Amino acid sequence: MVAETTRIYPGKKVDLHTHIGSFGGWANVSCTDDELVKSMRYYNVEKSAVYFTDNELVRRAVQKYPDELVGCYWPNPHDKDAAERVRIALTDWGFKGVKLHPLFQAFLPNDRIVHPIVEEARRARVPVLIHTGHAPFSLPWSVGELADSFPDVKIVMLHMGNGHGVYMEAAINVAKNMDNLYLETSRMPNGSKIREAMNVVGKDRVMYGTDIPFGDPVVEIVKGTALGMSEEENKLYFYSNAKSLLNI
Ligand SMILES: [Zn+2]
């Protein structure tokens, strides 16, 4: 079915997936805190979860924009003091989540080196957000193994398997069997799978994100609008689900 209008959802939003800083190499994208907040005001985004490998940069941005930005700590599990750094960020810095990128930093989600980090998330009662959609390290089944090891920690599959049909399907199938798994939809192109996820996994466990500066809000908002959701569903998807997940 084709959407009947080109209107984009105007309501309040929480963006679960943004970055500031500069991603060099093949990515060649960057975003400053000022640019992020300017974009949020334009698109009616109340809060954005923000993370980058330079966590000090994120900390300063959150201090500058405490009403708009929600810091999530991005550790490298190979660092011996990774869990300690996570603990400091969650207790002293006021960060509200932990981000993991198994592909980028070369580890399996359920590896032993990850467990002390997730234990810190459990202690602070914050979610763990994990990049998905790329072999060999960032696959939904592997994230499911971590979710199984920590049934009392909320774990989000960022990108919901990304653009790969097999991985999108796996993200849905793994999440539907575990109450502690959530799906974020940035840069996942297939709207029908988002609808399916809402029906199969649950309307309270699928949520909006942009992956700024890799993704653009206008694309992600149009994608969500084109799902043809009810006003109540729009509110859950664009706003309330991420708000309650982050406890903000
Ligand atoms: Zn990202």
Coordinates of C-alpha atoms and ligand atoms in Angstrom, one line a residue:
M1 CA 0.0 0.0 0.0
V2 CA 1.2 3.5 -0.8
A3 CA 0.9 6.3 1.7
E4 CA -1.8 8.8 0.6
T5 CA 0.0 11.9 1.7
T6 CA 3.6 13.1 1.8
R7 CA 3.1 14.6 5.3
I8 CA 5.7 13.6 7.8
Y9 CA 4.9 12.8 11.4
P10 CA 5.0 16.1 13.3
G11 CA 4.7 14.9 16.9
K12 CA 7.2 14.8 19.6
K13 CA 10.1 12.3 19.3
V14 CA 12.9 10.6 21.2
D15 CA 15.8 9.5 19.0
L16 CA 17.5 6.4 20.4
H17 CA 20.5 6.5 18.1
T18 CA 22.7 9.5 17.4
H19 CA 26.4 10.3 17.3
I20 CA 28.5 13.4 17.5
G21 CA 32.1 13.4 16.5
S22 CA 33.9 12.6 13.3
F23 CA 33.9 9.1 11.7
G24 CA 36.8 9.0 9.3
G25 CA 37.9 6.4 6.8
W26 CA 35.3 5.0 4.6
A27 CA 32.5 6.6 6.6
N28 CA 33.6 10.2 6.2
V29 CA 30.8 11.7 8.2
S30 CA 30.7 13.9 11.2
C31 CA 28.3 15.9 13.4
T32 CA 28.8 18.5 16.2
D33 CA 26.6 18.8 19.3
D34 CA 25.3 22.2 17.9
E35 CA 24.3 20.6 14.6
L36 CA 22.6 17.7 16.4
V37 CA 20.6 19.9 18.7
K38 CA 19.7 22.3 15.8
S39 CA 18.3 19.3 13.9
M40 CA 16.4 18.1 17.0
R41 CA 14.6 21.4 17.3
Y42 CA 13.7 21.4 13.6
Y43 CA 12.2 17.9 13.7
N44 CA 10.5 18.2 17.2
V45 CA 12.9 15.7 18.9
E46 CA 12.7 16.2 22.6
K47 CA 15.7 14.0 23.6
S48 CA 18.4 12.1 21.7
A49 CA 20.5 9.3 23.1
V50 CA 24.0 10.1 21.9
Y51 CA 27.2 8.0 21.8
F52 CA 30.7 8.0 20.3
T53 CA 33.9 6.2 20.9
D54 CA 35.3 9.5 22.4
N55 CA 33.1 9.4 25.5
E56 CA 34.6 12.6 26.9
L57 CA 33.3 14.5 23.8
V58 CA 29.8 13.1 24.6
R59 CA 30.1 14.0 28.2
R60 CA 30.9 17.6 27.4
A61 CA 28.0 17.7 24.9
V62 CA 25.6 16.4 27.5
Q63 CA 26.9 19.0 30.0
K64 CA 26.3 21.7 27.4
Y65 CA 22.8 20.5 26.4
P66 CA 21.5 18.6 29.5
D67 CA 17.8 19.0 28.5
E68 CA 18.3 17.6 25.0
L69 CA 21.0 15.0 25.1
V70 CA 21.2 11.7 26.9
G71 CA 24.6 10.2 27.2
C72 CA 25.3 6.5 26.6
Y73 CA 28.8 5.1 27.2
W74 CA 30.6 3.3 24.4
P75 CA 33.3 1.1 25.8
N76 CA 35.8 -1.1 24.0
P77 CA 35.4 -4.5 25.8
H78 CA 39.0 -5.3 25.0
D79 CA 40.1 -2.5 27.4
K80 CA 41.0 -4.0 30.8
D81 CA 39.2 -1.2 32.6
A82 CA 36.1 -1.1 30.4
A83 CA 33.6 -2.1 33.1
E84 CA 35.1 0.4 35.6
R85 CA 34.8 3.2 33.0
V86 CA 31.2 2.2 32.4
R87 CA 30.5 2.3 36.1
I88 CA 31.9 5.8 36.4
A89 CA 29.9 7.1 33.5
L90 CA 26.6 5.5 34.8
T91 CA 27.1 6.7 38.4
D92 CA 29.0 9.9 38.2
W93 CA 28.4 11.3 34.7
G94 CA 24.7 10.6 34.6
F95 CA 24.8 8.5 31.5
K96 CA 21.7 6.4 30.9
G97 CA 22.8 3.6 28.7
V98 CA 25.7 1.5 27.3
K99 CA 26.4 1.2 23.6
L100 CA 28.3 -1.8 22.1
H101 CA 29.5 -2.2 18.5
P102 CA 30.7 -5.8 18.2
L103 CA 31.6 -5.5 14.5
F104 CA 33.6 -2.3 14.9
Q105 CA 35.6 -3.5 17.9
A106 CA 35.8 -7.2 17.0
F107 CA 34.1 -9.2 19.8
L108 CA 31.1 -11.5 20.0
P109 CA 28.2 -10.0 22.0
N110 CA 28.1 -12.9 24.5
D111 CA 31.9 -13.1 25.0
R112 CA 33.1 -13.2 28.6
I113 CA 34.8 -9.8 28.2
V114 CA 31.4 -8.3 27.7
H115 CA 29.8 -9.7 30.8
P116 CA 31.3 -7.3 33.4
I117 CA 30.1 -4.4 31.3
V118 CA 26.5 -5.7 31.1
E119 CA 26.7 -6.3 34.9
E120 CA 27.3 -2.6 35.3
A121 CA 24.3 -1.8 33.1
R122 CA 22.2 -4.2 35.3
R123 CA 23.5 -2.5 38.5
A124 CA 22.5 0.9 37.1
R125 CA 19.2 -0.4 35.5
V126 CA 20.1 1.0 32.1
P127 CA 19.7 -0.6 28.7
V128 CA 22.5 -2.0 26.5
L129 CA 22.3 -0.9 22.8
I130 CA 24.0 -3.1 20.3
H131 CA 24.8 -2.6 16.6
T132 CA 23.3 -5.4 14.5
G133 CA 23.3 -6.4 10.8
H134 CA 26.8 -7.4 10.0
A135 CA 28.7 -10.7 10.1
P136 CA 30.6 -12.1 11.8
F137 CA 30.2 -10.2 15.1
S138 CA 27.0 -8.2 15.0
L139 CA 24.3 -10.8 14.2
P140 CA 20.9 -11.0 15.9
W141 CA 21.4 -14.6 17.1
S142 CA 24.6 -13.6 19.0
V143 CA 22.8 -10.7 20.6
G144 CA 20.1 -13.2 21.6
E145 CA 22.7 -15.3 23.4
L146 CA 23.7 -12.2 25.5
A147 CA 20.0 -11.4 26.2
D148 CA 19.6 -15.0 27.3
S149 CA 22.6 -14.6 29.7
F150 CA 21.1 -11.4 31.2
P151 CA 17.3 -11.8 31.2
D152 CA 17.0 -8.9 33.6
V153 CA 18.8 -6.4 31.4
K154 CA 17.1 -4.6 28.5
I155 CA 19.0 -5.1 25.3
V156 CA 18.3 -3.2 22.0
M157 CA 19.2 -4.5 18.6
L158 CA 20.1 -1.3 16.8
H159 CA 19.2 -1.2 13.1
M160 CA 17.0 -4.3 13.7
G161 CA 19.2 -6.5 11.5
N162 CA 20.0 -3.5 9.1
G163 CA 19.1 -4.0 5.5
H164 CA 19.7 -7.7 5.2
G165 CA 16.5 -9.8 4.8
V166 CA 17.8 -12.8 6.7
Y167 CA 19.1 -10.7 9.6
M168 CA 15.8 -8.6 9.8
E169 CA 13.9 -11.8 10.0
A170 CA 16.3 -13.1 12.7
A171 CA 16.0 -9.9 14.7
I172 CA 12.2 -10.4 14.9
N173 CA 12.4 -14.1 15.6
V174 CA 15.0 -13.8 18.3
A175 CA 13.2 -10.8 19.9
K176 CA 9.8 -12.3 20.0
N177 CA 10.9 -15.1 22.3
M178 CA 12.7 -12.9 24.8
D179 CA 11.0 -10.1 26.7
N180 CA 14.2 -8.2 27.4
L181 CA 15.0 -7.6 23.7
Y182 CA 14.0 -4.4 21.9
L183 CA 14.4 -3.2 18.3
E184 CA 15.5 0.1 16.9
T185 CA 14.9 0.8 13.2
S186 CA 17.4 3.3 11.9
R187 CA 18.7 2.6 8.4
M188 CA 16.6 -0.5 8.1
P189 CA 14.8 0.1 4.8
N190 CA 11.9 -2.4 4.9
G191 CA 8.8 -0.8 6.4
S192 CA 6.8 -4.0 6.2
K193 CA 9.2 -5.7 8.6
I194 CA 8.9 -2.9 11.1
R195 CA 5.1 -3.4 11.0
E196 CA 5.6 -7.1 11.4
A197 CA 7.9 -6.5 14.3
M198 CA 5.3 -4.4 16.0
N199 CA 2.7 -7.1 15.6
V200 CA 4.9 -10.1 16.5
V201 CA 7.4 -8.6 19.0
G202 CA 5.1 -5.9 20.4
K203 CA 4.2 -2.3 19.9
D204 CA 6.1 -1.3 23.0
R205 CA 9.4 -2.9 21.9
V206 CA 10.0 -1.3 18.5
M207 CA 11.3 2.3 18.3
Y208 CA 12.6 5.2 16.2
G209 CA 16.2 6.2 15.7
T210 CA 18.2 8.0 13.0
D211 CA 21.9 7.0 13.4
I212 CA 22.8 10.7 12.7
P213 CA 25.2 11.4 10.9
F214 CA 25.0 8.1 9.0
G215 CA 21.2 8.5 8.7
D216 CA 19.0 11.6 8.2
P217 CA 15.9 12.4 10.3
V218 CA 13.8 13.3 7.3
V219 CA 14.3 9.8 5.8
E220 CA 13.6 8.0 9.1
I221 CA 10.5 10.1 9.9
V222 CA 9.1 9.6 6.4
K223 CA 9.8 5.9 6.8
G224 CA 7.9 5.8 10.1
T225 CA 5.0 7.9 8.7
A226 CA 4.7 5.6 5.7
L227 CA 3.9 2.7 8.1
G228 CA 0.4 4.2 8.3
M229 CA 0.1 3.8 12.0
S230 CA -2.6 5.1 14.3
E231 CA -1.9 8.2 16.4
E232 CA -1.4 6.0 19.5
E233 CA 1.1 3.7 17.6
N234 CA 3.0 6.7 16.2
K235 CA 3.4 8.0 19.8
L236 CA 4.8 4.7 21.0
Y237 CA 7.1 4.3 18.1
F238 CA 8.4 7.8 17.8
Y239 CA 8.4 8.8 21.4
S240 CA 7.2 6.8 24.4
N241 CA 9.0 3.5 23.9
A242 CA 12.5 5.1 23.9
K243 CA 11.5 7.4 26.7
S244 CA 10.6 4.6 29.0
L245 CA 13.5 2.4 27.9
L246 CA 16.0 5.2 28.8
N247 CA 14.0 6.0 31.9
I248 CA 13.9 9.8 31.0
Ligands
ZN1 ZN 25.2 4.3 14.9

